[in-house]
CSV table of C-alpha atoms in Angstrom, one decimal:
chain,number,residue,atom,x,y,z
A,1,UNK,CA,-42.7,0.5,7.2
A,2,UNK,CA,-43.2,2.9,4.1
A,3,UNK,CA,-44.5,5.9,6.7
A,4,UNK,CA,-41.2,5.3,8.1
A,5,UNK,CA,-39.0,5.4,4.8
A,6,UNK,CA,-40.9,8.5,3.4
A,7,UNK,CA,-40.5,10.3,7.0
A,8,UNK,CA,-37.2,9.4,7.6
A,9,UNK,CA,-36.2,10.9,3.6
A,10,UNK,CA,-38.3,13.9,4.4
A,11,UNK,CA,-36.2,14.6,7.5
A,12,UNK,CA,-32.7,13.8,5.2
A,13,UNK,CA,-33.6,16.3,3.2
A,14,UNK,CA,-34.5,18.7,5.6
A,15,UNK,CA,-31.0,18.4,7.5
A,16,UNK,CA,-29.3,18.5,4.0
A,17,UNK,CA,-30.6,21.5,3.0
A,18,UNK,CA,-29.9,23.0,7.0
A,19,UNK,CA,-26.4,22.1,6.5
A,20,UNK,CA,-26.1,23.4,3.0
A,21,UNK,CA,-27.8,26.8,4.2
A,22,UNK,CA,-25.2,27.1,7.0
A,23,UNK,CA,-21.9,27.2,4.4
A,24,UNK,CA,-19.0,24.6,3.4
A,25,UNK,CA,-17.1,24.7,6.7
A,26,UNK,CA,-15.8,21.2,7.5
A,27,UNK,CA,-16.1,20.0,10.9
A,28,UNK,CA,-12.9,21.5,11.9
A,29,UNK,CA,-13.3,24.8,10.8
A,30,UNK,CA,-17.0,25.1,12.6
A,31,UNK,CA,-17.2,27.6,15.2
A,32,UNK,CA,-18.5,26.7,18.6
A,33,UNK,CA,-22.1,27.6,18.2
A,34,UNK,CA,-22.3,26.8,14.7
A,35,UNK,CA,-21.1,22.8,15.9
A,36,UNK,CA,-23.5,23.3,18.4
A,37,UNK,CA,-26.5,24.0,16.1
A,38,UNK,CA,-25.0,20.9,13.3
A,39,UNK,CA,-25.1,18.3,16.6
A,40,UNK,CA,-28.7,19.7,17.6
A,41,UNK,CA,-30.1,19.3,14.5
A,42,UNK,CA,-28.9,16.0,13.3
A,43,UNK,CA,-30.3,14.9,17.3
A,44,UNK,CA,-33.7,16.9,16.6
A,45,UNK,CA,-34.3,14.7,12.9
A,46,UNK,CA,-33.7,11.4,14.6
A,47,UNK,CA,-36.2,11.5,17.2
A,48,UNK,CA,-39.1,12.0,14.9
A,49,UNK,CA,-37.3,9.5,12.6
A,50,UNK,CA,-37.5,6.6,14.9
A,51,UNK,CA,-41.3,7.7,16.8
A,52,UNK,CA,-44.0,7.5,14.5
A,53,UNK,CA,-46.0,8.5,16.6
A,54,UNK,CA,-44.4,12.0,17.3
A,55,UNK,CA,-46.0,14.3,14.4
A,56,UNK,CA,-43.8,14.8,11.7
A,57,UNK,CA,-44.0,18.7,12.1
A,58,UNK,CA,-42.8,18.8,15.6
A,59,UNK,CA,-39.5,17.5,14.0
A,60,UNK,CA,-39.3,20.2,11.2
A,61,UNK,CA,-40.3,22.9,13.2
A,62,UNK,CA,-37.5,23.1,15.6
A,63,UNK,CA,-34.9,22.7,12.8
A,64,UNK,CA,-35.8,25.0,10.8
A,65,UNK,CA,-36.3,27.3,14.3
A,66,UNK,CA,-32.8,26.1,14.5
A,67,UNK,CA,-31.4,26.9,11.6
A,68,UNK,CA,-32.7,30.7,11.6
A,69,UNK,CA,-31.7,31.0,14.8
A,70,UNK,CA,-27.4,30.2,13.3
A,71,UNK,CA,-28.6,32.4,10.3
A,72,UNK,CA,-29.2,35.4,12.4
A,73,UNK,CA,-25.7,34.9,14.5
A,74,UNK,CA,-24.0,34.2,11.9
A,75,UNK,CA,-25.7,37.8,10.5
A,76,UNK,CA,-24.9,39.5,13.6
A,77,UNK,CA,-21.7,38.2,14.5
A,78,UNK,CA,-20.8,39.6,10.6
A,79,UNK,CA,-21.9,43.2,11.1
A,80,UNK,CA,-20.8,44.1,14.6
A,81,UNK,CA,-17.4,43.2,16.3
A,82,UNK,CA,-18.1,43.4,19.1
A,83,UNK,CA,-20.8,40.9,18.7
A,84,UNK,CA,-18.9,38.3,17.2
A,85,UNK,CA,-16.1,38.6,19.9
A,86,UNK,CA,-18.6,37.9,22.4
A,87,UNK,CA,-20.3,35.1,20.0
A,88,UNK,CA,-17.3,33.3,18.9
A,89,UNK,CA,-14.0,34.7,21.2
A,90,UNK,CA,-10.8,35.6,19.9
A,91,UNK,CA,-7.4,34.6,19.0
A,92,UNK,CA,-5.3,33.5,21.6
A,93,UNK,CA,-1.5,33.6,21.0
A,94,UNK,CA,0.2,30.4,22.2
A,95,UNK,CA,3.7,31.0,21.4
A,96,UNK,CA,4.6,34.5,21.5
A,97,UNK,CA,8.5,35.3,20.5
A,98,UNK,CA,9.1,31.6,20.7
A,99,UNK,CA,8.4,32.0,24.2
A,100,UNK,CA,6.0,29.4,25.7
A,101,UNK,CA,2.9,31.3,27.5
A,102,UNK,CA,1.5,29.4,29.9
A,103,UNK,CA,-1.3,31.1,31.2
A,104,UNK,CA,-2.8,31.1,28.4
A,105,UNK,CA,-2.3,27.4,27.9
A,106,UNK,CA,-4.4,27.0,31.0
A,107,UNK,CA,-6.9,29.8,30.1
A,108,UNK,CA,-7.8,28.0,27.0
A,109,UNK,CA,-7.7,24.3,29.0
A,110,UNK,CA,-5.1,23.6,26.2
A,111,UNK,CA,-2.2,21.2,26.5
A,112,UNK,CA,1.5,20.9,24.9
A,113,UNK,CA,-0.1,18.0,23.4
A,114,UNK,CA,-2.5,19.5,21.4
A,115,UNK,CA,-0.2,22.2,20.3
A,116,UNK,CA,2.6,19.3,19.6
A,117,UNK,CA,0.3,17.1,17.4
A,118,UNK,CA,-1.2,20.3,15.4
A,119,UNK,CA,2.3,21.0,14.9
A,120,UNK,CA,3.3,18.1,13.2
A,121,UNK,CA,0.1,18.6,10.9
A,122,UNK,CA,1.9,21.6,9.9
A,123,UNK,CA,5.1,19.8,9.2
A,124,UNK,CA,6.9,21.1,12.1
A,125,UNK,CA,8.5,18.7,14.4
A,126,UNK,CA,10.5,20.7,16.8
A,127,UNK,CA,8.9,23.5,19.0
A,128,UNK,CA,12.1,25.9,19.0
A,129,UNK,CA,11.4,26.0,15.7
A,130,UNK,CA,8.2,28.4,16.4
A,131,UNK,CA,8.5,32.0,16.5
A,132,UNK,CA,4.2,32.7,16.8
A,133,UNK,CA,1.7,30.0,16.9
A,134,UNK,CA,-1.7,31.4,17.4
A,135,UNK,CA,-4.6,29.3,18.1
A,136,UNK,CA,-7.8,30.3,16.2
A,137,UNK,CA,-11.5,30.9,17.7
A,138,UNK,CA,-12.3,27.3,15.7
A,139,UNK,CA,-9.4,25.2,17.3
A,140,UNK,CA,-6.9,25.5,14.7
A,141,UNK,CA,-3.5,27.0,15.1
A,142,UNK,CA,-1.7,29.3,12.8
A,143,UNK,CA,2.2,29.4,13.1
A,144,UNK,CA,5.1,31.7,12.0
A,145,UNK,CA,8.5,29.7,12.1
A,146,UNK,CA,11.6,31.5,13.0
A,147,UNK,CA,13.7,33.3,10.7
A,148,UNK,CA,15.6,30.9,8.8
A,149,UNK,CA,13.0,27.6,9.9
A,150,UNK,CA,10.4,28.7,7.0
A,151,UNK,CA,10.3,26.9,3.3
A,152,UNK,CA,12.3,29.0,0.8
A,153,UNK,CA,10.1,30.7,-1.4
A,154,UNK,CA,11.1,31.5,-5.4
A,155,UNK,CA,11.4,35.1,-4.6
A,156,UNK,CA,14.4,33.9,-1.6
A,157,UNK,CA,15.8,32.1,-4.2
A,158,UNK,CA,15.7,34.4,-6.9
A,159,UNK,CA,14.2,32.5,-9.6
A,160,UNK,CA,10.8,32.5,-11.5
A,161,UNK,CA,8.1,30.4,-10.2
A,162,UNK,CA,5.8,28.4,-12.7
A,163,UNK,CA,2.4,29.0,-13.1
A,164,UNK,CA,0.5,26.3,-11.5
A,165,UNK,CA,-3.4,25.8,-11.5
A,166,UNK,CA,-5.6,23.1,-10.6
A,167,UNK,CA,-5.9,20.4,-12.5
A,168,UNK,CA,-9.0,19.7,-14.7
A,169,UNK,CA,-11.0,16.2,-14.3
A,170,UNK,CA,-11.9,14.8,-17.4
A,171,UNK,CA,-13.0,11.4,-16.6
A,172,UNK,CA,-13.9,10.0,-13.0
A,173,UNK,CA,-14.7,5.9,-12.7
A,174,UNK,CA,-15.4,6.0,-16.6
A,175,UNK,CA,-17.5,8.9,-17.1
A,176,UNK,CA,-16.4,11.8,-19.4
A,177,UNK,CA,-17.2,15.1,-18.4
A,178,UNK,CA,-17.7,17.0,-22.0
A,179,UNK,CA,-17.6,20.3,-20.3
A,180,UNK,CA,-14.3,19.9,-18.2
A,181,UNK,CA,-13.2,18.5,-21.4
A,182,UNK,CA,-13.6,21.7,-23.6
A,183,UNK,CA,-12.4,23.6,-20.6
A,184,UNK,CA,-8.9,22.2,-20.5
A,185,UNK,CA,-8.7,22.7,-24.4
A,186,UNK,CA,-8.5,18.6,-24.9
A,187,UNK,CA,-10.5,17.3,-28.3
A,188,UNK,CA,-12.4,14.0,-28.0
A,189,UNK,CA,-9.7,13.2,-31.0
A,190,UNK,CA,-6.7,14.1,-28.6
A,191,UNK,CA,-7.8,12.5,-25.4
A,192,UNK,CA,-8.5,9.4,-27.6
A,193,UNK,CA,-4.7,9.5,-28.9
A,194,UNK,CA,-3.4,9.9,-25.8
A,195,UNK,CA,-5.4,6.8,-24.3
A,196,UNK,CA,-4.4,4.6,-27.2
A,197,UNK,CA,-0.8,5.6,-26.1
A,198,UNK,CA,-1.4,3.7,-22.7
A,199,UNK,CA,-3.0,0.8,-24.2
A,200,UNK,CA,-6.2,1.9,-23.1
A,201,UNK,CA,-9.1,1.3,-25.8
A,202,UNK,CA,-12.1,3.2,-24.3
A,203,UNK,CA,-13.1,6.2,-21.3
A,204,UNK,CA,-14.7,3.4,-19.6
A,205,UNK,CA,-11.6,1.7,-18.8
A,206,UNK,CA,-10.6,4.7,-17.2
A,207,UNK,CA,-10.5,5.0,-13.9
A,208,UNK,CA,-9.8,8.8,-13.3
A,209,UNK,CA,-7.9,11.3,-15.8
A,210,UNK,CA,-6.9,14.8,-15.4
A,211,UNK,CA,-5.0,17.7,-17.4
A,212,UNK,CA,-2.9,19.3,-15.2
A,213,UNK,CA,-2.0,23.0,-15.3
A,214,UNK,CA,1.3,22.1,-18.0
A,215,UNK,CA,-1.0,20.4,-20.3
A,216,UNK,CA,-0.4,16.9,-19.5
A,217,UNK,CA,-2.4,14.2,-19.1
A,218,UNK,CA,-3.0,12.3,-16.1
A,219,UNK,CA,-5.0,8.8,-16.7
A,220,UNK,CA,-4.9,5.3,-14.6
A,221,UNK,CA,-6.9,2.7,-15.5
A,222,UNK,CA,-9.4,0.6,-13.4
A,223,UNK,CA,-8.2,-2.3,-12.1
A,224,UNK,CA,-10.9,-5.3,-13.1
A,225,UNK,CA,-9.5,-3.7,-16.6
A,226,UNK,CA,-6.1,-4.2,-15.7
A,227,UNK,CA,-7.0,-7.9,-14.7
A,228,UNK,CA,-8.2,-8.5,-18.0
């Protein structure tokens, strides 16, 4: 049972460390050979995970073979165009002038459908509202709305748009975090004022807090505290 536990940690790590190698693409930004190499790996740690009796080195072996292997395309596929046409395809343009092109839909084996649901991801609910909608070598789409369709921006409206950064956490399930703290320019003394403000005696109370980009304080308390 404890040959098991140690091998089956071993191999965790392993596949971590594969996965943190190959970048912070989520699953949906992956291209096709790079999901290919994350679903042969994760299949290539499970078999020496659950067969003891397959020697632990014939499981790390073929991931790390795998993992150079998606180093050197992903090398290659950066230096030459050509290469990483070939390796991961190209664009294809879905909507063209807000006409429809159908070939292409059945080129890529891609439906109205898909294109109608990745739409409404993007907050777009009618399809005559589409001037160009592009469908990316990872199976995204990118889309330009028709002229008068898109968001206003500040410069259409001819004003001045705030600043706006991300917000700095300062306390996440209870836990202060002294060096986001100094960042957003909040003393111990200040984020204790502010607390007592909302009633709230300690950070441990606190179930997440954040200073936004204006200054402000963000802060909601846990709930068992609430209760009490």
């Amino acid at each position: 049972m404890l040959v098991v536990f140690i091998r089956t940690l071993i191999l965790y790590i392993i596949v971590i460390i594969a996965m943190r190698i190959m970048g912070k693409r989520q699953i949906g930004q992956l291209q096709p050979f790079e999901l290919a190499v994350a679903i042969m790996i994760s299949e290539l740690a499970s078999v020496p995970m659950q067969n003891t009796g397959i020697p632990l080195v014939n499981g790390i072996i073929p991931i790390l073979t795998m993992l150079a292997a998606q180093i050197l395309i992903s090398f290659i596929s950066l230096k030459s165009t050509k290469a990483r046409t070939i390796i991961c395809g190209r664009p294809s343009i879905l909507i063209s002038g807000g006409k429809i092109m159908e070939q292409v839909f059945r080129q890529e084996l891609y439906t109205l459908n898909d294109l109608l649901e990745q739409l409404r991801n993007k907050d777009i609910y009618n399809i005559a509202d589409v001037e160009y909608a592009i469908l990316e070598t990872n199976g995204q789409i990118s889309v330009i709305p028709k002229a008068g369709k898109s968001k206003p921006t500040c410069e259409d409206l001819n004003i001045t748009g705030k600043y706006e950064a991300p917000s700095v956490e300062i306390i996440i399930d209870g836990d202060l975090i002294e060096k986001n703290l100094k960042f957003s320019k909040f003393s111990k003394a200040k984020l204790e004022n502010e607390l007592k403000k909302l009633n709230i005696k300690s950070t441990k109370d606190v179930f997440y807090a954040c200073v936004g980009s204006d200054g402000q304080l963000f802060c909601q308390e846990k709930e068992k505290t609430k209760r009490s």
